[in-house]
mmCIF file of C-alpha atoms in Angstrom:
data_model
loop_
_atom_site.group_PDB
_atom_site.id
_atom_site.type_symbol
_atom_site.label_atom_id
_atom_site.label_comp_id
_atom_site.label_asym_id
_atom_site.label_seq_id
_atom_site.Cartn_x
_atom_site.Cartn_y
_atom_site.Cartn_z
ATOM 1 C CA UNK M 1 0.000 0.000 0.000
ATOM 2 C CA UNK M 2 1.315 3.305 -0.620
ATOM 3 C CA UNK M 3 -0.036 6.479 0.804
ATOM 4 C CA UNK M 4 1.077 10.165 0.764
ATOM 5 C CA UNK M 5 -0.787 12.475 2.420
ATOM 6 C CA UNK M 6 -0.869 16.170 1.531
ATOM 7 C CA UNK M 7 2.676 16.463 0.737
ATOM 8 C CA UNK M 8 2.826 15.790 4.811
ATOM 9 C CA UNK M 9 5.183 13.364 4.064
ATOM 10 C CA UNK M 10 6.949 14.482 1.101
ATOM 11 C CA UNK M 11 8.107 18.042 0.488
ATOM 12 C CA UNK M 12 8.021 19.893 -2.926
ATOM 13 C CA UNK M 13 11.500 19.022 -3.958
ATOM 14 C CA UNK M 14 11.176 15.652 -2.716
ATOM 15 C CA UNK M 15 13.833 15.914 0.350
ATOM 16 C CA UNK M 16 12.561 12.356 1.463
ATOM 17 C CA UNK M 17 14.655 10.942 -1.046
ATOM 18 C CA UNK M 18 18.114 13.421 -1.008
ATOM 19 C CA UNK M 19 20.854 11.373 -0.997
ATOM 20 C CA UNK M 20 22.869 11.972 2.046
ATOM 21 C CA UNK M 21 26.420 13.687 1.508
ATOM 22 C CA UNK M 22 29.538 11.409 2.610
ATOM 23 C CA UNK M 23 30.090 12.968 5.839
ATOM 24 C CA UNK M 24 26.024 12.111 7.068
ATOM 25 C CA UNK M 25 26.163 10.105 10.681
ATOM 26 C CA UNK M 26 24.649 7.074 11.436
ATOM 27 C CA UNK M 27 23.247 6.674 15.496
ATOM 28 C CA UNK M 28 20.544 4.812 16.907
ATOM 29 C CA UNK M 29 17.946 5.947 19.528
ATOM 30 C CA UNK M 30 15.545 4.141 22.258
ATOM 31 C CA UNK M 31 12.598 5.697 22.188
ATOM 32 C CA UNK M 32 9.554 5.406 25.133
ATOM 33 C CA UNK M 33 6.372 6.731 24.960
ATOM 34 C CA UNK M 34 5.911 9.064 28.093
ATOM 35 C CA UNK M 35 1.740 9.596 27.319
ATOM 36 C CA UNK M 36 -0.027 9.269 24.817
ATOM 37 C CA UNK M 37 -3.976 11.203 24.306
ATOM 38 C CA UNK M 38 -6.171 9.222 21.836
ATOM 39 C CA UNK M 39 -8.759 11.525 20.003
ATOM 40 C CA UNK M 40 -11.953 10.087 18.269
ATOM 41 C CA UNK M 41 -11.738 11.647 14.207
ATOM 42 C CA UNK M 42 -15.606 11.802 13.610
ATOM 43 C CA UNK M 43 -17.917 8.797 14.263
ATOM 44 C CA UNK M 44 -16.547 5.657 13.917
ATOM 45 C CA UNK M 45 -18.131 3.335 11.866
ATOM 46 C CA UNK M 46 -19.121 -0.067 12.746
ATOM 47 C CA UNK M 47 -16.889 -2.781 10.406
ATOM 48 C CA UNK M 48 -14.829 -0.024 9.158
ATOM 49 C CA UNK M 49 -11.678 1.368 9.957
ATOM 50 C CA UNK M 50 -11.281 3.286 13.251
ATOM 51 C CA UNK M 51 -9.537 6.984 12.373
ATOM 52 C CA UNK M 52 -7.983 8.870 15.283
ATOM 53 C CA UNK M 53 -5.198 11.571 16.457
ATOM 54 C CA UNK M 54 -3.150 10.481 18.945
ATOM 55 C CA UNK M 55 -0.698 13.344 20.687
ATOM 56 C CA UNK M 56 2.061 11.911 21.878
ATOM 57 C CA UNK M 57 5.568 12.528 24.239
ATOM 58 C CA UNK M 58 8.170 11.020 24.166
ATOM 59 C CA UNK M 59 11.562 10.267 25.564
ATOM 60 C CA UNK M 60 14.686 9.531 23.069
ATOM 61 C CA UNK M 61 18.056 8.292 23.948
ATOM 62 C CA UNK M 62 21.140 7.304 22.406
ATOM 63 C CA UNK M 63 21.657 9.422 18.992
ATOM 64 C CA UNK M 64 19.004 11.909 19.673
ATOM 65 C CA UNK M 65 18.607 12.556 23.559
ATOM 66 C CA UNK M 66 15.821 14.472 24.462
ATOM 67 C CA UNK M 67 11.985 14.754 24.158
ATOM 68 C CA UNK M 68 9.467 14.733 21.068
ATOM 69 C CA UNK M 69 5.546 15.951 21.170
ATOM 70 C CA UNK M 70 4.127 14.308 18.219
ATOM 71 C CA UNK M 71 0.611 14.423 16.748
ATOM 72 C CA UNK M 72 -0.114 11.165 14.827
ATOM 73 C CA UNK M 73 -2.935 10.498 12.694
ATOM 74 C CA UNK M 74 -4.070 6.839 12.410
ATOM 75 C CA UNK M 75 -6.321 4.491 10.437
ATOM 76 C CA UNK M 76 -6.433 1.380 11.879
ATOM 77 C CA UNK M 77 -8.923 -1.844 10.018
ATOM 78 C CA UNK M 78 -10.913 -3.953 12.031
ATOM 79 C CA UNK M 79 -7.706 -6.740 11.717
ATOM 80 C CA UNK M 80 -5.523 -4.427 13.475
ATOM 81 C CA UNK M 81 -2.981 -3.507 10.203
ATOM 82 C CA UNK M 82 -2.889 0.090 10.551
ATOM 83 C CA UNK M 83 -1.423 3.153 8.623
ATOM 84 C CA UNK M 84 -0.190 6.528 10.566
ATOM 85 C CA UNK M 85 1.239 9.684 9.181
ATOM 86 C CA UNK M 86 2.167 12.403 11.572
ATOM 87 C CA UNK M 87 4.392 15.382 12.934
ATOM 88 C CA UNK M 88 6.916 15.652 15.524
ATOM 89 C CA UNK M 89 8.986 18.348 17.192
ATOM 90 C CA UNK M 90 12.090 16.887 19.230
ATOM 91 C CA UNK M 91 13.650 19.618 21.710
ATOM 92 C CA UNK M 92 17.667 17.864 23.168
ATOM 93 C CA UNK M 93 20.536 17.159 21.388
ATOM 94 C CA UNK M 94 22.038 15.114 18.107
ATOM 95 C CA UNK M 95 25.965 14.295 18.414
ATOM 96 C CA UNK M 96 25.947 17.004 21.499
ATOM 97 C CA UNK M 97 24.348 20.027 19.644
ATOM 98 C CA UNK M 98 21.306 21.124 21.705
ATOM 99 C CA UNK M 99 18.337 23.088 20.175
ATOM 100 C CA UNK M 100 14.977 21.574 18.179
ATOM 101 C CA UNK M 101 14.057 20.272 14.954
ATOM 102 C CA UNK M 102 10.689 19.272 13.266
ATOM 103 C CA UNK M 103 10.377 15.585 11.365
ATOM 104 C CA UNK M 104 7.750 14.197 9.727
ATOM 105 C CA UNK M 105 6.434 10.428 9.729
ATOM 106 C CA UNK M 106 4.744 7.922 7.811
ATOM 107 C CA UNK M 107 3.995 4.424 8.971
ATOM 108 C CA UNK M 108 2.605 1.115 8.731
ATOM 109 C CA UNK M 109 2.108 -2.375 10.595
ATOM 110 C CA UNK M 110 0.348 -5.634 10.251
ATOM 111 C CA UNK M 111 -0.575 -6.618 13.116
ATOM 112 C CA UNK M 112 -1.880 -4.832 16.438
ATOM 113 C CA UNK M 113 0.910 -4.239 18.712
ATOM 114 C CA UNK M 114 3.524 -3.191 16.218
ATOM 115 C CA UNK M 115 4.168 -0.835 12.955
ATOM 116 C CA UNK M 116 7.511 0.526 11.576
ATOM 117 C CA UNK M 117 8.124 3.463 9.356
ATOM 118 C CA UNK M 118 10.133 6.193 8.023
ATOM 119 C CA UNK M 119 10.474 9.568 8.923
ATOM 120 C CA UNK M 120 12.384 12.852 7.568
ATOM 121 C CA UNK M 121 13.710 16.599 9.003
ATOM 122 C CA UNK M 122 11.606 19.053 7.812
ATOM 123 C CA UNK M 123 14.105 21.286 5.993
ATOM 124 C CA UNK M 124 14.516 24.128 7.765
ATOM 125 C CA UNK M 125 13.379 23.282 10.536
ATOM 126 C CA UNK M 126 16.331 22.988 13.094
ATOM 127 C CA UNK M 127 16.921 25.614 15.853
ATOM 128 C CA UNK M 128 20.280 26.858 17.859
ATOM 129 C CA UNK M 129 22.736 24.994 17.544
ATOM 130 C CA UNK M 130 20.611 22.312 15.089
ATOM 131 C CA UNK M 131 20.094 24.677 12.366
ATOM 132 C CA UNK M 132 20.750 23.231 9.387
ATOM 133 C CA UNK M 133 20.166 19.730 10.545
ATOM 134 C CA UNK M 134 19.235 17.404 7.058
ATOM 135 C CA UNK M 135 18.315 14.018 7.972
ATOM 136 C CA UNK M 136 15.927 10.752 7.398
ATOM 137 C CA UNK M 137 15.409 7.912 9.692
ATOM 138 C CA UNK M 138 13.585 4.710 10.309
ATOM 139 C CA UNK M 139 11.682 3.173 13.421
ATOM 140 C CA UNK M 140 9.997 0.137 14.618
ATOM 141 C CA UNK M 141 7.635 0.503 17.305
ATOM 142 C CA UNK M 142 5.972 -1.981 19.830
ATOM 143 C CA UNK M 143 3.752 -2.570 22.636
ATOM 144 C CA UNK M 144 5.134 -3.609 25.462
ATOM 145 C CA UNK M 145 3.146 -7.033 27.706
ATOM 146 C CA UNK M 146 1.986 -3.541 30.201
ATOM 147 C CA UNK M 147 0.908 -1.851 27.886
ATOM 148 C CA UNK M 148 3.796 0.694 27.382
ATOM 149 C CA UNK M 149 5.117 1.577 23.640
ATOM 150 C CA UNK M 150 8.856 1.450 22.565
ATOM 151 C CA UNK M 151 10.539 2.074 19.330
ATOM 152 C CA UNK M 152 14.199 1.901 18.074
ATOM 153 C CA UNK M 153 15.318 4.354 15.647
ATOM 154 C CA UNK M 154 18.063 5.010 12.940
ATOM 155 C CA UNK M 155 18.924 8.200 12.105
ATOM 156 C CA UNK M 156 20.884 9.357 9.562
ATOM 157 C CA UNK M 157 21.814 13.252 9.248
ATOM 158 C CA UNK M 158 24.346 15.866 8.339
ATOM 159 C CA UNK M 159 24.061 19.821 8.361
ATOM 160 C CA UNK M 160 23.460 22.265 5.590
ATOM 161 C CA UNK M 161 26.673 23.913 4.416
#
């Protein structure tokens, strides 16, 4: 299935598919859902496909330390496979420069209980000492047996020049 929503998750010039410069970094990042608000989009519709928001925070460590607010928006079917495309802000640090950048997301899984994904700087985006930050990345996310979400990420960036 392939979905693009709105140029949400794909800019004008197509920066989703740059190719990085030599010098881009590689890091990984744990990522744990601090809380997460679920909001209703319209009636849902018995047998179809339930269509919500969900506003999110979130912790990251390793590559990226600090925190993200994200605003998701989901469709999952009635087996549980389930498509998301949303945006996040993330305020900390990448390779020890501290300031904020904005990323955008698109997403898909399955099977309740699990999706993966891509995601992509906004160009542009980056603040103090992150201006300039270029970068795409990948995640896989899960519930935990409490109840708790987790995701790994790779992240792959460099800086404007």
């Amino acid at each position: 299935m392939t979905f693009s929503w709105g140029g949400l998750t794909e800019g004008p010039t197509t920066y989703a598919e740059e190719h990085p410069p030599a010098d881009a970094v590689t890091h990984l990042s744990s990522v744990k859902v601090l809380s997460m608000d679920k909001l209703d989009i319209g009636p849902q519709v018995e047998g179809g496909p339930a269509v919500f928001a969900t506003l999110m925070t979130e912790k990251f460590s390793g590559g990226i330390e600090g925190l993200g607010h994200a605003d998701h928006v989901r469709v999952v079917q009635p087996d549980g496979s389930q498509i998301v495309a949303g945006v996040e802000r993330i305020v900390g640090t990448v390779d020890g420069r501290s300031g904020s950048f904005v990323l955008t997301c698109y997403g898909f899984g399955d099977r309740p209980g699990s999706a993966q994904g891509y995601w992509t700087v906004v160009p542009g985006s980056g603040t103090g000492e992150l201006a300039g930050l270029r970068g795409r990345g990948a995640f896989t996310v899960r519930q935990e047996p409490d109840g708790s979400w987790r995701a790994e990420d790779s992240f792959t960036h460099w800086f404007e020049r």
